[in-house]
PDB file of C-alpha atoms in Angstrom:
ATOM      1  CA  LYS X 466    -103.074 -38.628  15.343  1.00  0.00           C
ATOM      2  CA  THR X 467    -105.073 -35.395  15.275  1.00  0.00           C
ATOM      3  CA  VAL X 468    -103.260 -32.492  13.663  1.00  0.00           C
ATOM      4  CA  PRO X 469    -103.492 -29.441  15.948  1.00  0.00           C
ATOM      5  CA  LYS X 470    -105.183 -26.323  14.621  1.00  0.00           C
ATOM      6  CA  TYR X 471    -104.247 -22.797  15.524  1.00  0.00           C
ATOM      7  CA  ALA X 472    -105.785 -19.357  15.529  1.00  0.00           C
ATOM      8  CA  ILE X 473    -104.184 -15.915  15.880  1.00  0.00           C
ATOM      9  CA  LEU X 474    -106.340 -13.539  17.900  1.00  0.00           C
ATOM     10  CA  HIS X 475    -106.510  -9.930  16.760  1.00  0.00           C
ATOM     11  CA  SER X 476    -108.386  -9.050  19.928  1.00  0.00           C
ATOM     12  CA  CYS X 477    -107.719 -10.718  23.241  1.00  0.00           C
ATOM     13  CA  PRO X 478    -109.453 -10.654  26.647  1.00  0.00           C
ATOM     14  CA  GLU X 479    -107.457  -9.051  29.443  1.00  0.00           C
ATOM     15  CA  GLU X 480    -107.716 -12.307  31.392  1.00  0.00           C
ATOM     16  CA  SER X 481    -105.131 -13.751  28.978  1.00  0.00           C
ATOM     17  CA  ALA X 482    -102.447 -11.355  30.222  1.00  0.00           C
ATOM     18  CA  ALA X 483    -101.137 -13.786  32.843  1.00  0.00           C
ATOM     19  CA  GLN X 484    -100.640 -16.532  30.223  1.00  0.00           C
ATOM     20  CA  LEU X 485     -98.825 -14.112  27.939  1.00  0.00           C
ATOM     21  CA  ARG X 486     -96.648 -12.999  30.837  1.00  0.00           C
ATOM     22  CA  MET X 487     -95.516 -16.599  31.376  1.00  0.00           C
ATOM     23  CA  LEU X 488     -94.634 -16.852  27.690  1.00  0.00           C
ATOM     24  CA  GLU X 489     -92.634 -13.616  27.957  1.00  0.00           C
ATOM     25  CA  LYS X 490     -90.644 -15.147  30.815  1.00  0.00           C
ATOM     26  CA  GLY X 491     -90.142 -18.256  28.707  1.00  0.00           C
ATOM     27  CA  LEU X 492     -88.756 -16.119  25.893  1.00  0.00           C
ATOM     28  CA  VAL X 493     -86.169 -14.603  28.238  1.00  0.00           C
ATOM     29  CA  ALA X 494     -85.245 -18.050  29.581  1.00  0.00           C
ATOM     30  CA  ASP X 495     -84.894 -19.428  26.032  1.00  0.00           C
ATOM     31  CA  HIS X 496     -82.405 -16.726  25.071  1.00  0.00           C
ATOM     32  CA  ALA X 497     -80.445 -17.049  28.316  1.00  0.00           C
ATOM     33  CA  GLU X 498     -80.153 -20.816  27.807  1.00  0.00           C
ATOM     34  CA  MET X 499     -79.183 -20.382  24.163  1.00  0.00           C
ATOM     35  CA  VAL X 500     -76.079 -18.375  25.036  1.00  0.00           C
ATOM     36  CA  GLY X 501     -75.353 -19.909  28.426  1.00  0.00           C
ATOM     37  CA  ASN X 502     -72.006 -21.279  27.215  1.00  0.00           C
ATOM     38  CA  GLN X 503     -70.819 -17.898  25.947  1.00  0.00           C
ATOM     39  CA  PRO X 504     -68.226 -16.201  28.237  1.00  0.00           C
ATOM     40  CA  TRP X 505     -70.045 -12.853  28.257  1.00  0.00           C
ATOM     41  CA  SER X 506     -73.413 -14.306  29.309  1.00  0.00           C
ATOM     42  CA  LYS X 507     -72.509 -14.574  33.012  1.00  0.00           C
ATOM     43  CA  ASP X 508     -72.118 -10.795  33.212  1.00  0.00           C
ATOM     44  CA  ILE X 509     -75.696 -10.077  32.088  1.00  0.00           C
ATOM     45  CA  THR X 510     -78.223  -9.493  34.872  1.00  0.00           C
ATOM     46  CA  PRO X 511     -81.828 -10.758  34.690  1.00  0.00           C
ATOM     47  CA  GLN X 512     -83.027  -7.179  34.273  1.00  0.00           C
ATOM     48  CA  GLU X 513     -80.610  -6.633  31.373  1.00  0.00           C
ATOM     49  CA  TRP X 514     -81.901  -9.823  29.714  1.00  0.00           C
ATOM     50  CA  CYS X 515     -85.436  -8.498  30.005  1.00  0.00           C
ATOM     51  CA  GLU X 516     -84.521  -5.059  28.672  1.00  0.00           C
ATOM     52  CA  GLY X 517     -82.669  -6.578  25.720  1.00  0.00           C
ATOM     53  CA  LEU X 518     -85.830  -8.442  24.725  1.00  0.00           C
ATOM     54  CA  SER X 519     -88.217  -5.563  25.539  1.00  0.00           C
ATOM     55  CA  VAL X 520     -89.736  -7.643  28.334  1.00  0.00           C
ATOM     56  CA  GLY X 521     -90.664  -5.904  31.581  1.00  0.00           C
ATOM     57  CA  PRO X 522     -88.880  -7.414  34.604  1.00  0.00           C
ATOM     58  CA  ASP X 523     -90.928  -8.525  37.621  1.00  0.00           C
ATOM     59  CA  HIS X 524     -89.238  -5.943  39.819  1.00  0.00           C
ATOM     60  CA  SER X 525     -88.630  -2.892  37.641  1.00  0.00           C
ATOM     61  CA  GLY X 526     -88.607  -0.307  40.432  1.00  0.00           C
ATOM     62  CA  THR X 527     -91.955   1.091  39.289  1.00  0.00           C
ATOM     63  CA  MET X 528     -95.458   0.782  40.717  1.00  0.00           C
ATOM     64  CA  THR X 529     -96.781  -0.753  37.494  1.00  0.00           C
ATOM     65  CA  ASN X 530     -97.414  -4.498  37.526  1.00  0.00           C
ATOM     66  CA  PRO X 531     -95.975  -6.179  34.370  1.00  0.00           C
ATOM     67  CA  VAL X 532     -99.250  -8.089  33.910  1.00  0.00           C
ATOM     68  CA  ASP X 533    -101.126  -4.777  33.909  1.00  0.00           C
ATOM     69  CA  LEU X 534     -98.792  -3.503  31.191  1.00  0.00           C
ATOM     70  CA  THR X 535     -99.591  -6.586  29.129  1.00  0.00           C
ATOM     71  CA  LYS X 536    -103.328  -5.973  29.680  1.00  0.00           C
ATOM     72  CA  ASN X 537    -102.976  -2.447  28.279  1.00  0.00           C
ATOM     73  CA  VAL X 538    -101.272  -3.756  25.150  1.00  0.00           C
ATOM     74  CA  ILE X 539    -103.631  -6.643  24.376  1.00  0.00           C
ATOM     75  CA  SER X 540    -106.695  -4.474  25.017  1.00  0.00           C
ATOM     76  CA  GLY X 541    -105.634  -2.119  22.226  1.00  0.00           C
ATOM     77  CA  LYS X 542    -104.974   0.872  24.465  1.00  0.00           C
ATOM     78  CA  CYS X 543    -101.474   1.384  23.023  1.00  0.00           C
ATOM     79  CA  ILE X 544    -101.519   2.921  19.545  1.00  0.00           C
ATOM     80  CA  ASN X 545     -97.850   2.239  18.760  1.00  0.00           C
ATOM     81  CA  GLN X 546     -97.600  -1.421  19.822  1.00  0.00           C
ATOM     82  CA  PHE X 547     -99.683  -4.574  19.935  1.00  0.00           C
ATOM     83  CA  THR X 548     -99.556  -8.251  20.871  1.00  0.00           C
ATOM     84  CA  LEU X 549    -101.257 -11.073  18.955  1.00  0.00           C
ATOM     85  CA  PRO X 550    -101.617 -14.404  20.810  1.00  0.00           C
ATOM     86  CA  LEU X 551    -101.370 -17.765  19.033  1.00  0.00           C
ATOM     87  CA  VAL X 552    -103.993 -20.204  20.345  1.00  0.00           C
ATOM     88  CA  GLU X 553    -104.155 -23.984  19.963  1.00  0.00           C
ATOM     89  CA  THR X 554    -107.873 -24.263  19.252  1.00  0.00           C
ATOM     90  CA  SER X 555    -108.702 -27.663  20.755  1.00  0.00           C
ATOM     91  CA  SER X 556    -107.285 -26.802  24.185  1.00  0.00           C
ATOM     92  CA  ARG X 557    -107.817 -23.037  23.862  1.00  0.00           C
ATOM     93  CA  THR X 558    -104.304 -22.587  25.190  1.00  0.00           C
ATOM     94  CA  ILE X 559    -102.019 -19.721  24.212  1.00  0.00           C
ATOM     95  CA  VAL X 560     -98.913 -21.395  22.771  1.00  0.00           C
ATOM     96  CA  GLY X 561     -97.172 -18.373  21.276  1.00  0.00           C
ATOM     97  CA  TYR X 562     -97.421 -14.708  20.465  1.00  0.00           C
ATOM     98  CA  VAL X 563     -95.932 -11.840  18.507  1.00  0.00           C
ATOM     99  CA  HIS X 564     -95.337  -8.366  19.922  1.00  0.00           C
ATOM    100  CA  ALA X 565     -94.805  -5.557  17.415  1.00  0.00           C
ATOM    101  CA  ARG X 566     -93.969  -1.874  17.680  1.00  0.00           C
ATOM    102  CA  ARG X 567     -94.088   0.996  15.264  1.00  0.00           C
ATOM    103  CA  GLY X 568     -90.683   2.617  14.720  1.00  0.00           C
ATOM    104  CA  GLY X 569     -89.876   6.281  15.209  1.00  0.00           C
ATOM    105  CA  ALA X 570     -89.822   6.810  11.456  1.00  0.00           C
ATOM    106  CA  LYS X 571     -93.448   5.550  11.308  1.00  0.00           C
ATOM    107  CA  THR X 572     -92.607   3.517   8.196  1.00  0.00           C
ATOM    108  CA  ARG X 573     -90.949   0.570   9.987  1.00  0.00           C
ATOM    109  CA  MET X 574     -92.566  -2.096  12.127  1.00  0.00           C
ATOM    110  CA  THR X 575     -90.313  -3.930  14.575  1.00  0.00           C
ATOM    111  CA  ILE X 576     -91.090  -7.453  15.773  1.00  0.00           C
ATOM    112  CA  ALA X 577     -89.810  -6.984  19.316  1.00  0.00           C
ATOM    113  CA  GLN X 578     -90.828 -10.429  20.586  1.00  0.00           C
ATOM    114  CA  LEU X 579     -91.711 -13.674  18.823  1.00  0.00           C
ATOM    115  CA  LYS X 580     -92.358 -16.843  20.783  1.00  0.00           C
ATOM    116  CA  VAL X 581     -93.775 -20.278  19.961  1.00  0.00           C
ATOM    117  CA  GLU X 582     -93.765 -23.015  22.585  1.00  0.00           C
ATOM    118  CA  GLU X 583     -91.205 -25.717  21.775  1.00  0.00           C
ATOM    119  CA  THR X 584     -93.857 -28.443  21.449  1.00  0.00           C
ATOM    120  CA  HIS X 585     -95.496 -26.442  18.636  1.00  0.00           C
ATOM    121  CA  THR X 586     -92.418 -25.386  16.658  1.00  0.00           C
ATOM    122  CA  ARG X 587     -91.317 -26.413  13.143  1.00  0.00           C
ATOM    123  CA  GLN X 588     -94.766 -25.831  11.666  1.00  0.00           C
ATOM    124  CA  GLY X 589     -94.218 -22.391  10.172  1.00  0.00           C
ATOM    125  CA  LEU X 590     -96.087 -20.699  13.031  1.00  0.00           C
ATOM    126  CA  GLY X 591     -93.413 -18.045  13.528  1.00  0.00           C
ATOM    127  CA  GLY X 592     -93.763 -16.875   9.937  1.00  0.00           C
ATOM    128  CA  LEU X 593     -97.536 -17.015  10.288  1.00  0.00           C
ATOM    129  CA  LEU X 594     -97.353 -14.713  13.330  1.00  0.00           C
ATOM    130  CA  ILE X 595     -95.161 -12.216  11.488  1.00  0.00           C
ATOM    131  CA  ARG X 596     -97.535 -12.070   8.519  1.00  0.00           C
ATOM    132  CA  ALA X 597    -100.467 -11.635  10.897  1.00  0.00           C
ATOM    133  CA  ALA X 598     -98.651  -8.755  12.589  1.00  0.00           C
ATOM    134  CA  GLU X 599     -98.087  -7.068   9.227  1.00  0.00           C
ATOM    135  CA  ASP X 600    -101.781  -7.402   8.373  1.00  0.00           C
ATOM    136  CA  HIS X 601    -102.828  -6.177  11.806  1.00  0.00           C
ATOM    137  CA  SER X 602    -100.588  -3.107  11.553  1.00  0.00           C
ATOM    138  CA  LYS X 603    -102.367  -2.090   8.363  1.00  0.00           C
ATOM    139  CA  GLY X 604    -105.704  -2.439  10.121  1.00  0.00           C
ATOM    140  CA  MET X 605    -104.428  -0.064  12.807  1.00  0.00           C
ATOM    141  CA  GLY X 606    -103.607   2.500  10.158  1.00  0.00           C
ATOM    142  CA  TRP X 607     -99.852   2.051  10.342  1.00  0.00           C
ATOM    143  CA  GLU X 608     -98.148   2.853   7.041  1.00  0.00           C
ATOM    144  CA  CYS X 609     -95.115   0.636   7.571  1.00  0.00           C
ATOM    145  CA  ARG X 610     -93.172  -0.278   4.441  1.00  0.00           C
ATOM    146  CA  THR X 611     -90.591  -2.486   6.161  1.00  0.00           C
ATOM    147  CA  THR X 612     -90.626  -5.057   8.949  1.00  0.00           C
ATOM    148  CA  SER X 613     -87.600  -5.833  11.108  1.00  0.00           C
ATOM    149  CA  ILE X 614     -87.194  -8.495  13.741  1.00  0.00           C
ATOM    150  CA  THR X 615     -84.997  -8.137  16.806  1.00  0.00           C
ATOM    151  CA  VAL X 616     -83.312 -11.415  17.765  1.00  0.00           C
ATOM    152  CA  LEU X 617     -80.022 -12.745  18.988  1.00  0.00           C
ATOM    153  CA  LYS X 618     -77.875 -13.416  15.925  1.00  0.00           C
ATOM    154  CA  GLU X 619     -77.002 -17.070  15.374  1.00  0.00           C
ATOM    155  CA  ASN X 620     -74.612 -17.702  12.535  1.00  0.00           C
ATOM    156  CA  ASP X 621     -75.531 -21.269  11.604  1.00  0.00           C
ATOM    157  CA  PHE X 622     -73.852 -21.856   8.256  1.00  0.00           C
ATOM    158  CA  GLY X 623     -74.241 -25.622   8.050  1.00  0.00           C
ATOM    159  CA  LEU X 624     -70.501 -25.674   8.795  1.00  0.00           C
ATOM    160  CA  VAL X 625     -70.430 -24.702  12.466  1.00  0.00           C
ATOM    161  CA  SER X 626     -72.952 -23.183  14.823  1.00  0.00           C
ATOM    162  CA  GLU X 627     -71.867 -20.344  17.084  1.00  0.00           C
ATOM    163  CA  ILE X 628     -74.016 -17.745  18.814  1.00  0.00           C
ATOM    164  CA  VAL X 629     -72.789 -14.163  18.754  1.00  0.00           C
ATOM    165  CA  ALA X 630     -73.904 -11.046  20.565  1.00  0.00           C
ATOM    166  CA  ASN X 631     -73.245  -8.354  17.969  1.00  0.00           C
ATOM    167  CA  ASP X 632     -72.090  -7.609  14.422  1.00  0.00           C
ATOM    168  CA  LEU X 633     -68.401  -7.510  15.382  1.00  0.00           C
ATOM    169  CA  GLN X 634     -68.501 -11.005  16.881  1.00  0.00           C
ATOM    170  CA  LEU X 635     -70.393 -12.248  13.819  1.00  0.00           C
ATOM    171  CA  GLU X 636     -67.734 -10.765  11.517  1.00  0.00           C
ATOM    172  CA  ARG X 637     -64.957 -12.429  13.524  1.00  0.00           C
ATOM    173  CA  ALA X 638     -66.787 -15.772  13.456  1.00  0.00           C
ATOM    174  CA  ILE X 639     -67.067 -15.581   9.658  1.00  0.00           C
ATOM    175  CA  GLU X 640     -63.363 -14.746   9.420  1.00  0.00           C
ATOM    176  CA  ARG X 641     -62.508 -17.818  11.502  1.00  0.00           C
ATOM    177  CA  ILE X 642     -64.559 -20.060   9.207  1.00  0.00           C
ATOM    178  CA  CYS X 643     -62.908 -18.564   6.127  1.00  0.00           C
ATOM    179  CA  ASP X 644     -59.470 -19.127   7.672  1.00  0.00           C
ATOM    180  CA  LYS X 645     -60.320 -22.763   8.409  1.00  0.00           C
ATOM    181  CA  LEU X 646     -61.559 -23.297   4.860  1.00  0.00           C
ATOM    182  CA  SER X 647     -58.346 -21.791   3.493  1.00  0.00           C
ATOM    183  CA  GLN X 648     -56.305 -24.183   5.644  1.00  0.00           C
ATOM    184  CA  CYS X 649     -58.372 -27.260   4.813  1.00  0.00           C
ATOM    185  CA  ALA X 650     -59.039 -26.631   1.122  1.00  0.00           C
ATOM    186  CA  PRO X 651     -56.362 -24.274  -0.234  1.00  0.00           C
ATOM    187  CA  THR X 652     -56.832 -25.345  -3.864  1.00  0.00           C
ATOM    188  CA  ALA X 653     -60.610 -24.987  -3.801  1.00  0.00           C
ATOM    189  CA  VAL X 654     -60.351 -21.585  -2.109  1.00  0.00           C
ATOM    190  CA  ALA X 655     -57.750 -20.395  -4.620  1.00  0.00           C
ATOM    191  CA  LYS X 656     -59.937 -21.455  -7.546  1.00  0.00           C
ATOM    192  CA  SER X 657     -62.936 -19.700  -6.020  1.00  0.00           C
ATOM    193  CA  LYS X 658     -60.954 -16.484  -5.548  1.00  0.00           C
ATOM    194  CA  ILE X 659     -59.870 -16.558  -9.197  1.00  0.00           C
ATOM    195  CA  PHE X 660     -63.454 -17.126 -10.289  1.00  0.00           C
ATOM    196  CA  ILE X 661     -64.746 -14.225  -8.146  1.00  0.00           C
ATOM    197  CA  GLN X 662     -62.090 -11.916  -9.583  1.00  0.00           C
ATOM    198  CA  LYS X 663     -63.133 -13.005 -13.062  1.00  0.00           C
ATOM    199  CA  ILE X 664     -66.840 -12.192 -12.666  1.00  0.00           C
ATOM    200  CA  GLY X 665     -66.529  -9.403 -10.095  1.00  0.00           C
ATOM    201  CA  SER X 666     -66.594  -6.572 -12.628  1.00  0.00           C
ATOM    202  CA  VAL X 667     -68.918  -8.262 -15.146  1.00  0.00           C
ATOM    203  CA  PRO X 668     -72.632  -7.293 -15.265  1.00  0.00           C
ATOM    204  CA  MET X 669     -75.018 -10.066 -14.249  1.00  0.00           C
ATOM    205  CA  SER X 670     -76.302 -12.062 -17.218  1.00  0.00           C
ATOM    206  CA  LEU X 671     -77.564 -15.526 -18.029  1.00  0.00           C
ATOM    207  CA  GLN X 672     -74.040 -16.568 -18.989  1.00  0.00           C
ATOM    208  CA  VAL X 673     -72.637 -15.379 -15.644  1.00  0.00           C
ATOM    209  CA  HIS X 674     -75.365 -17.275 -13.771  1.00  0.00           C
ATOM    210  CA  GLU X 675     -74.558 -20.430 -15.739  1.00  0.00           C
ATOM    211  CA  GLU X 676     -70.826 -20.061 -15.012  1.00  0.00           C
ATOM    212  CA  LEU X 677     -71.561 -19.500 -11.314  1.00  0.00           C
ATOM    213  CA  ALA X 678     -73.761 -22.614 -11.176  1.00  0.00           C
ATOM    214  CA  GLY X 679     -71.030 -24.598 -12.883  1.00  0.00           C
ATOM    215  CA  HIS X 680     -68.399 -23.373 -10.429  1.00  0.00           C
ATOM    216  CA  ILE X 681     -70.568 -24.300  -7.429  1.00  0.00           C
ATOM    217  CA  ALA X 682     -71.255 -27.746  -8.890  1.00  0.00           C
ATOM    218  CA  GLU X 683     -67.522 -28.267  -9.422  1.00  0.00           C
ATOM    219  CA  ARG X 684     -66.774 -27.319  -5.803  1.00  0.00           C
ATOM    220  CA  MET X 685     -69.473 -29.647  -4.484  1.00  0.00           C
ATOM    221  CA  GLU X 686     -67.821 -32.560  -6.309  1.00  0.00           C
ATOM    222  CA  ASP X 687     -64.315 -31.572  -5.195  1.00  0.00           C
ATOM    223  CA  PRO X 688     -62.978 -34.235  -2.737  1.00  0.00           C
ATOM    224  CA  GLU X 689     -60.720 -31.674  -1.056  1.00  0.00           C
ATOM    225  CA  PHE X 690     -63.610 -29.279  -0.443  1.00  0.00           C
ATOM    226  CA  GLU X 691     -65.860 -32.137   0.716  1.00  0.00           C
ATOM    227  CA  ASP X 692     -63.242 -33.270   3.238  1.00  0.00           C
ATOM    228  CA  SER X 693     -62.854 -29.734   4.559  1.00  0.00           C
ATOM    229  CA  ILE X 694     -66.608 -29.320   5.089  1.00  0.00           C
ATOM    230  CA  ARG X 695     -66.707 -32.629   6.948  1.00  0.00           C
ATOM    231  CA  ALA X 696     -63.814 -31.462   9.142  1.00  0.00           C
ATOM    232  CA  LEU X 697     -65.606 -28.242  10.001  1.00  0.00           C
ATOM    233  CA  LEU X 698     -68.832 -30.090  10.778  1.00  0.00           C
ATOM    234  CA  ASP X 699     -66.832 -32.228  13.187  1.00  0.00           C
ATOM    235  CA  LYS X 700     -65.467 -28.971  14.668  1.00  0.00           C
ATOM    236  CA  ALA X 701     -61.980 -29.976  13.526  1.00  0.00           C
ATOM    237  CA  THR X 702     -59.241 -27.364  13.246  1.00  0.00           C
ATOM    238  CA  CYS X 703     -57.701 -29.010  10.167  1.00  0.00           C
ATOM    239  CA  GLU X 704     -54.402 -29.333  11.981  1.00  0.00           C
ATOM    240  CA  GLY X 705     -52.377 -32.196  10.604  1.00  0.00           C
ATOM    241  CA  LYS X 706     -54.349 -32.454   7.374  1.00  0.00           C
ATOM    242  CA  ASN X 707     -52.043 -32.861   4.398  1.00  0.00           C
ATOM    243  CA  LEU X 708     -53.892 -30.942   1.724  1.00  0.00           C
ATOM    244  CA  GLU X 709     -51.334 -29.491  -0.638  1.00  0.00           C
ATOM    245  CA  PRO X 710     -52.387 -27.429  -3.713  1.00  0.00           C
TER     246      PRO X 710
END
């Protein structure tokens, strides 16, 4: 089987704007599908989805065609934003892209959009696009010291997976997981709290790192803790589990 090869274009013909526009629409659809089971998703309009992802809607109430806007960006006419397409070289097909903007502080670059087609994922191409954007920004004379990426937050802890819309929902999701752990593994949680209190005011040192590694190893071998993780993975509520300290 031939391993596909890819190239990131730092300059792109305007004729590619239509392909990039289709990928932009795919990005919006991906996010809408990702949170389709969330109760708040039904209240979001297509235009709001587009605005949240910095994607121009097809009918924005302006005379400017979204494809024309994309042409302006990829042709280098916009000094504070750019788009770099990801091309699969054998087919010469655009299979992803990164769109970056320079922040108001001039020292921050924001990755506003990052998309790789599903058939080309899990190859590190997203990270490759971000690094290419950072290099490209330097070539444009941007003096950005930090890079941020704007995405929907997904708190996938290896325990449960739940998509949240903002920091408050993320905080509440973490609290729910902590509550479930306390119910399922009260002894393990109590021991961890005691350990945290013990090292909380102690400066970091090799000894502290060794003690922390030992505590983690002990928890990983704890049958109570192992059972609780399995329960959470199975989306159990721990009700009825007889786990006494």
